[in-house]
Amino acid sequence: MDPANISPEDRHLLARLADLRLTLLRFERASDAIVRRCGLTPRQHLLLLTLEGRHEGTASIGALSEELGLAQSTVTELADRSEAKGIVRRESSRQDGRVVLVTTTAEGRRLLALVLEQLEVERELLGAALDRIAAVLPATDARSRTRTRKAAEG
């Protein structure tokens, strides 16, 4: 894409990408407000979502750190605050005492269910917006495949 001369096709693509980013931003803001009203911080909500949605309720600090893209010390602090709130518990792994496991408590699952219920309308709006955006975005075109290949070749 020549920055000095944006084609109508590229403008259309840029408009869809802007729609996508703005839709995600609106969902995140609405979601964060609902999460806070339910008594959680957005990071605590993300922690619970990750534990329950990807790990059946229990994961190590290391695995959470990797998935959340946060330093282990940050996840440890988040787990400490979440444990003090009663939404998770921490314990050493039986297989390796150096590994700390974080497990969702009944209260954590209760709050997560409350947020899930409260977010129903926002999820429906997000899904509809993503459907509209996906309908006009090409899955991959020859130019994007070429750019991706060139970037990978470095």
PDB file of C-alpha atoms in Angstrom:
ATOM      1  CA  MET A   1       0.000   0.000   0.000  1.00  0.00           C
ATOM      2  CA  ASP A   2       1.519   3.299  -1.130  1.00  0.00           C
ATOM      3  CA  PRO A   3       0.870   5.721   1.775  1.00  0.00           C
ATOM      4  CA  ALA A   4       0.731   8.678  -0.613  1.00  0.00           C
ATOM      5  CA  ASN A   5      -1.982   7.121  -2.749  1.00  0.00           C
ATOM      6  CA  ILE A   6      -4.465   4.898  -0.912  1.00  0.00           C
ATOM      7  CA  SER A   7      -6.595   2.961  -3.366  1.00  0.00           C
ATOM      8  CA  PRO A   8     -10.376   2.686  -2.922  1.00  0.00           C
ATOM      9  CA  GLU A   9      -9.889  -1.041  -2.193  1.00  0.00           C
ATOM     10  CA  ASP A  10      -7.366  -0.277   0.564  1.00  0.00           C
ATOM     11  CA  ARG A  11      -9.600   2.488   1.956  1.00  0.00           C
ATOM     12  CA  HIS A  12     -12.420  -0.048   2.201  1.00  0.00           C
ATOM     13  CA  LEU A  13     -10.106  -2.463   4.009  1.00  0.00           C
ATOM     14  CA  LEU A  14      -8.923   0.306   6.353  1.00  0.00           C
ATOM     15  CA  ALA A  15     -12.547   1.205   7.109  1.00  0.00           C
ATOM     16  CA  ARG A  16     -13.345  -2.417   8.028  1.00  0.00           C
ATOM     17  CA  LEU A  17     -10.233  -2.647  10.186  1.00  0.00           C
ATOM     18  CA  ALA A  18     -11.237   0.574  11.950  1.00  0.00           C
ATOM     19  CA  ASP A  19     -14.723  -0.887  12.480  1.00  0.00           C
ATOM     20  CA  LEU A  20     -13.163  -3.997  13.980  1.00  0.00           C
ATOM     21  CA  ARG A  21     -10.856  -2.109  16.363  1.00  0.00           C
ATOM     22  CA  LEU A  22     -13.628   0.274  17.465  1.00  0.00           C
ATOM     23  CA  THR A  23     -16.083  -2.592  17.970  1.00  0.00           C
ATOM     24  CA  LEU A  24     -13.575  -4.431  20.138  1.00  0.00           C
ATOM     25  CA  LEU A  25     -12.822  -1.256  22.079  1.00  0.00           C
ATOM     26  CA  ARG A  26     -16.537  -0.629  22.746  1.00  0.00           C
ATOM     27  CA  PHE A  27     -16.963  -4.234  23.894  1.00  0.00           C
ATOM     28  CA  GLU A  28     -13.936  -3.999  26.180  1.00  0.00           C
ATOM     29  CA  ARG A  29     -15.168  -0.770  27.770  1.00  0.00           C
ATOM     30  CA  ALA A  30     -18.702  -2.094  28.283  1.00  0.00           C
ATOM     31  CA  SER A  31     -17.324  -5.394  29.561  1.00  0.00           C
ATOM     32  CA  ASP A  32     -14.986  -3.659  32.028  1.00  0.00           C
ATOM     33  CA  ALA A  33     -17.876  -1.574  33.408  1.00  0.00           C
ATOM     34  CA  ILE A  34     -20.024  -4.670  33.919  1.00  0.00           C
ATOM     35  CA  VAL A  35     -17.132  -6.588  35.483  1.00  0.00           C
ATOM     36  CA  ARG A  36     -16.555  -3.758  37.957  1.00  0.00           C
ATOM     37  CA  ARG A  37     -20.270  -3.607  38.847  1.00  0.00           C
ATOM     38  CA  CYS A  38     -20.072  -7.327  39.613  1.00  0.00           C
ATOM     39  CA  GLY A  39     -17.220  -6.702  42.070  1.00  0.00           C
ATOM     40  CA  LEU A  40     -14.192  -7.747  40.008  1.00  0.00           C
ATOM     41  CA  THR A  41     -11.361  -5.894  38.349  1.00  0.00           C
ATOM     42  CA  PRO A  42     -10.886  -6.504  34.618  1.00  0.00           C
ATOM     43  CA  ARG A  43      -7.684  -8.450  35.352  1.00  0.00           C
ATOM     44  CA  GLN A  44      -9.427 -10.617  37.948  1.00  0.00           C
ATOM     45  CA  HIS A  45     -12.135 -11.309  35.371  1.00  0.00           C
ATOM     46  CA  LEU A  46      -9.505 -12.235  32.791  1.00  0.00           C
ATOM     47  CA  LEU A  47      -7.817 -14.500  35.343  1.00  0.00           C
ATOM     48  CA  LEU A  48     -11.103 -16.291  36.061  1.00  0.00           C
ATOM     49  CA  LEU A  49     -11.949 -16.530  32.353  1.00  0.00           C
ATOM     50  CA  THR A  50      -8.559 -18.057  31.651  1.00  0.00           C
ATOM     51  CA  LEU A  51      -8.746 -20.488  34.555  1.00  0.00           C
ATOM     52  CA  GLU A  52     -12.268 -21.677  33.804  1.00  0.00           C
ATOM     53  CA  GLY A  53     -12.296 -21.345  30.037  1.00  0.00           C
ATOM     54  CA  ARG A  54      -8.886 -22.779  29.225  1.00  0.00           C
ATOM     55  CA  HIS A  55      -7.748 -24.812  32.227  1.00  0.00           C
ATOM     56  CA  GLU A  56     -10.848 -26.351  33.805  1.00  0.00           C
ATOM     57  CA  GLY A  57     -10.344 -24.214  36.900  1.00  0.00           C
ATOM     58  CA  THR A  58      -6.663 -24.773  37.777  1.00  0.00           C
ATOM     59  CA  ALA A  59      -3.405 -23.558  36.231  1.00  0.00           C
ATOM     60  CA  SER A  60       0.122 -22.765  37.314  1.00  0.00           C
ATOM     61  CA  ILE A  61       1.364 -19.213  37.747  1.00  0.00           C
ATOM     62  CA  GLY A  62       3.800 -19.909  34.882  1.00  0.00           C
ATOM     63  CA  ALA A  63       1.063 -21.037  32.479  1.00  0.00           C
ATOM     64  CA  LEU A  64      -1.099 -18.050  33.407  1.00  0.00           C
ATOM     65  CA  SER A  65       1.841 -15.708  32.975  1.00  0.00           C
ATOM     66  CA  GLU A  66       2.482 -17.040  29.488  1.00  0.00           C
ATOM     67  CA  GLU A  67      -1.163 -16.945  28.397  1.00  0.00           C
ATOM     68  CA  LEU A  68      -1.939 -13.528  29.859  1.00  0.00           C
ATOM     69  CA  GLY A  69       1.306 -12.045  28.573  1.00  0.00           C
ATOM     70  CA  LEU A  70       2.213 -10.797  32.044  1.00  0.00           C
ATOM     71  CA  ALA A  71       5.354 -11.221  34.134  1.00  0.00           C
ATOM     72  CA  GLN A  72       5.193 -14.019  36.689  1.00  0.00           C
ATOM     73  CA  SER A  73       5.531 -11.453  39.474  1.00  0.00           C
ATOM     74  CA  THR A  74       2.485  -9.590  38.119  1.00  0.00           C
ATOM     75  CA  VAL A  75       0.438 -12.802  37.963  1.00  0.00           C
ATOM     76  CA  THR A  76       1.595 -13.670  41.480  1.00  0.00           C
ATOM     77  CA  GLU A  77       0.361 -10.273  42.726  1.00  0.00           C
ATOM     78  CA  LEU A  78      -2.930 -10.744  40.854  1.00  0.00           C
ATOM     79  CA  ALA A  79      -3.326 -14.199  42.404  1.00  0.00           C
ATOM     80  CA  ASP A  80      -2.550 -12.756  45.866  1.00  0.00           C
ATOM     81  CA  ARG A  81      -5.226 -10.049  45.513  1.00  0.00           C
ATOM     82  CA  SER A  82      -7.684 -12.535  44.034  1.00  0.00           C
ATOM     83  CA  GLU A  83      -7.059 -15.000  46.857  1.00  0.00           C
ATOM     84  CA  ALA A  84      -7.619 -12.235  49.429  1.00  0.00           C
ATOM     85  CA  LYS A  85     -10.946 -11.539  47.700  1.00  0.00           C
ATOM     86  CA  GLY A  86     -11.827 -15.251  47.927  1.00  0.00           C
ATOM     87  CA  ILE A  87     -12.184 -15.890  44.184  1.00  0.00           C
ATOM     88  CA  VAL A  88      -9.136 -18.179  43.834  1.00  0.00           C
ATOM     89  CA  ARG A  89      -6.939 -20.240  46.088  1.00  0.00           C
ATOM     90  CA  ARG A  90      -3.237 -20.940  45.676  1.00  0.00           C
ATOM     91  CA  GLU A  91      -1.413 -24.126  46.571  1.00  0.00           C
ATOM     92  CA  SER A  92       1.800 -25.898  45.742  1.00  0.00           C
ATOM     93  CA  SER A  93       1.683 -28.605  43.112  1.00  0.00           C
ATOM     94  CA  ARG A  94       1.792 -32.136  44.496  1.00  0.00           C
ATOM     95  CA  GLN A  95       4.107 -33.159  41.654  1.00  0.00           C
ATOM     96  CA  ASP A  96       6.513 -30.222  42.040  1.00  0.00           C
ATOM     97  CA  GLY A  97       6.475 -28.128  45.190  1.00  0.00           C
ATOM     98  CA  ARG A  98       8.140 -25.237  43.356  1.00  0.00           C
ATOM     99  CA  VAL A  99       5.077 -24.835  41.123  1.00  0.00           C
ATOM    100  CA  VAL A 100       2.220 -22.735  42.466  1.00  0.00           C
ATOM    101  CA  LEU A 101      -1.248 -23.634  41.230  1.00  0.00           C
ATOM    102  CA  VAL A 102      -4.145 -21.188  41.138  1.00  0.00           C
ATOM    103  CA  THR A 103      -7.660 -22.643  41.388  1.00  0.00           C
ATOM    104  CA  THR A 104     -11.022 -20.924  41.020  1.00  0.00           C
ATOM    105  CA  THR A 105     -13.177 -21.037  44.153  1.00  0.00           C
ATOM    106  CA  ALA A 106     -16.959 -21.397  44.271  1.00  0.00           C
ATOM    107  CA  GLU A 107     -17.169 -17.619  44.806  1.00  0.00           C
ATOM    108  CA  GLY A 108     -15.000 -17.021  41.757  1.00  0.00           C
ATOM    109  CA  ARG A 109     -17.254 -19.257  39.653  1.00  0.00           C
ATOM    110  CA  ARG A 110     -20.330 -17.483  41.037  1.00  0.00           C
ATOM    111  CA  LEU A 111     -18.974 -14.050  40.089  1.00  0.00           C
ATOM    112  CA  LEU A 112     -17.854 -15.316  36.688  1.00  0.00           C
ATOM    113  CA  ALA A 113     -21.371 -16.665  36.040  1.00  0.00           C
ATOM    114  CA  LEU A 114     -22.842 -13.315  37.111  1.00  0.00           C
ATOM    115  CA  VAL A 115     -20.589 -11.442  34.687  1.00  0.00           C
ATOM    116  CA  LEU A 116     -21.405 -13.917  31.916  1.00  0.00           C
ATOM    117  CA  GLU A 117     -25.124 -13.308  32.464  1.00  0.00           C
ATOM    118  CA  GLN A 118     -24.685  -9.520  32.600  1.00  0.00           C
ATOM    119  CA  LEU A 119     -22.616  -9.544  29.383  1.00  0.00           C
ATOM    120  CA  GLU A 120     -25.226 -11.373  27.309  1.00  0.00           C
ATOM    121  CA  VAL A 121     -26.413  -8.267  25.439  1.00  0.00           C
ATOM    122  CA  GLU A 122     -22.855  -7.041  24.874  1.00  0.00           C
ATOM    123  CA  ARG A 123     -21.826 -10.452  23.507  1.00  0.00           C
ATOM    124  CA  GLU A 124     -24.791 -10.423  21.113  1.00  0.00           C
ATOM    125  CA  LEU A 125     -23.884  -6.924  19.900  1.00  0.00           C
ATOM    126  CA  LEU A 126     -20.245  -7.937  19.471  1.00  0.00           C
ATOM    127  CA  GLY A 127     -21.204 -11.082  17.556  1.00  0.00           C
ATOM    128  CA  ALA A 128     -23.474  -9.138  15.191  1.00  0.00           C
ATOM    129  CA  ALA A 129     -20.797  -6.503  14.590  1.00  0.00           C
ATOM    130  CA  LEU A 130     -18.145  -9.143  13.937  1.00  0.00           C
ATOM    131  CA  ASP A 131     -20.456 -10.901  11.484  1.00  0.00           C
ATOM    132  CA  ARG A 132     -20.943  -7.626   9.578  1.00  0.00           C
ATOM    133  CA  ILE A 133     -17.210  -6.950   9.532  1.00  0.00           C
ATOM    134  CA  ALA A 134     -16.281 -10.516   8.561  1.00  0.00           C
ATOM    135  CA  ALA A 135     -18.732 -10.406   5.662  1.00  0.00           C
ATOM    136  CA  VAL A 136     -16.713  -7.652   3.986  1.00  0.00           C
ATOM    137  CA  LEU A 137     -13.174  -8.582   5.001  1.00  0.00           C
ATOM    138  CA  PRO A 138     -11.378 -11.038   2.754  1.00  0.00           C
ATOM    139  CA  ALA A 139     -10.120 -14.049   4.687  1.00  0.00           C
ATOM    140  CA  THR A 140      -6.765 -13.712   2.947  1.00  0.00           C
ATOM    141  CA  ASP A 141      -5.926 -12.286  -0.390  1.00  0.00           C
ATOM    142  CA  ALA A 142      -2.837 -12.731  -2.526  1.00  0.00           C
ATOM    143  CA  ARG A 143      -1.277  -9.438  -1.346  1.00  0.00           C
ATOM    144  CA  SER A 144      -1.610 -10.253   2.352  1.00  0.00           C
ATOM    145  CA  ARG A 145      -0.204 -13.756   1.801  1.00  0.00           C
ATOM    146  CA  THR A 146       2.764 -12.218  -0.042  1.00  0.00           C
ATOM    147  CA  ARG A 147       3.343  -9.631   2.714  1.00  0.00           C
ATOM    148  CA  THR A 148       3.096 -12.327   5.384  1.00  0.00           C
ATOM    149  CA  ARG A 149       5.562 -14.565   3.520  1.00  0.00           C
ATOM    150  CA  LYS A 150       8.020 -11.688   3.008  1.00  0.00           C
ATOM    151  CA  ALA A 151       7.793 -10.666   6.665  1.00  0.00           C
ATOM    152  CA  ALA A 152       8.452 -14.260   7.730  1.00  0.00           C
ATOM    153  CA  GLU A 153      11.475 -14.462   5.439  1.00  0.00           C
ATOM    154  CA  GLY A 154      12.777 -11.288   7.091  1.00  0.00           C
TER     155      GLY A 154
END
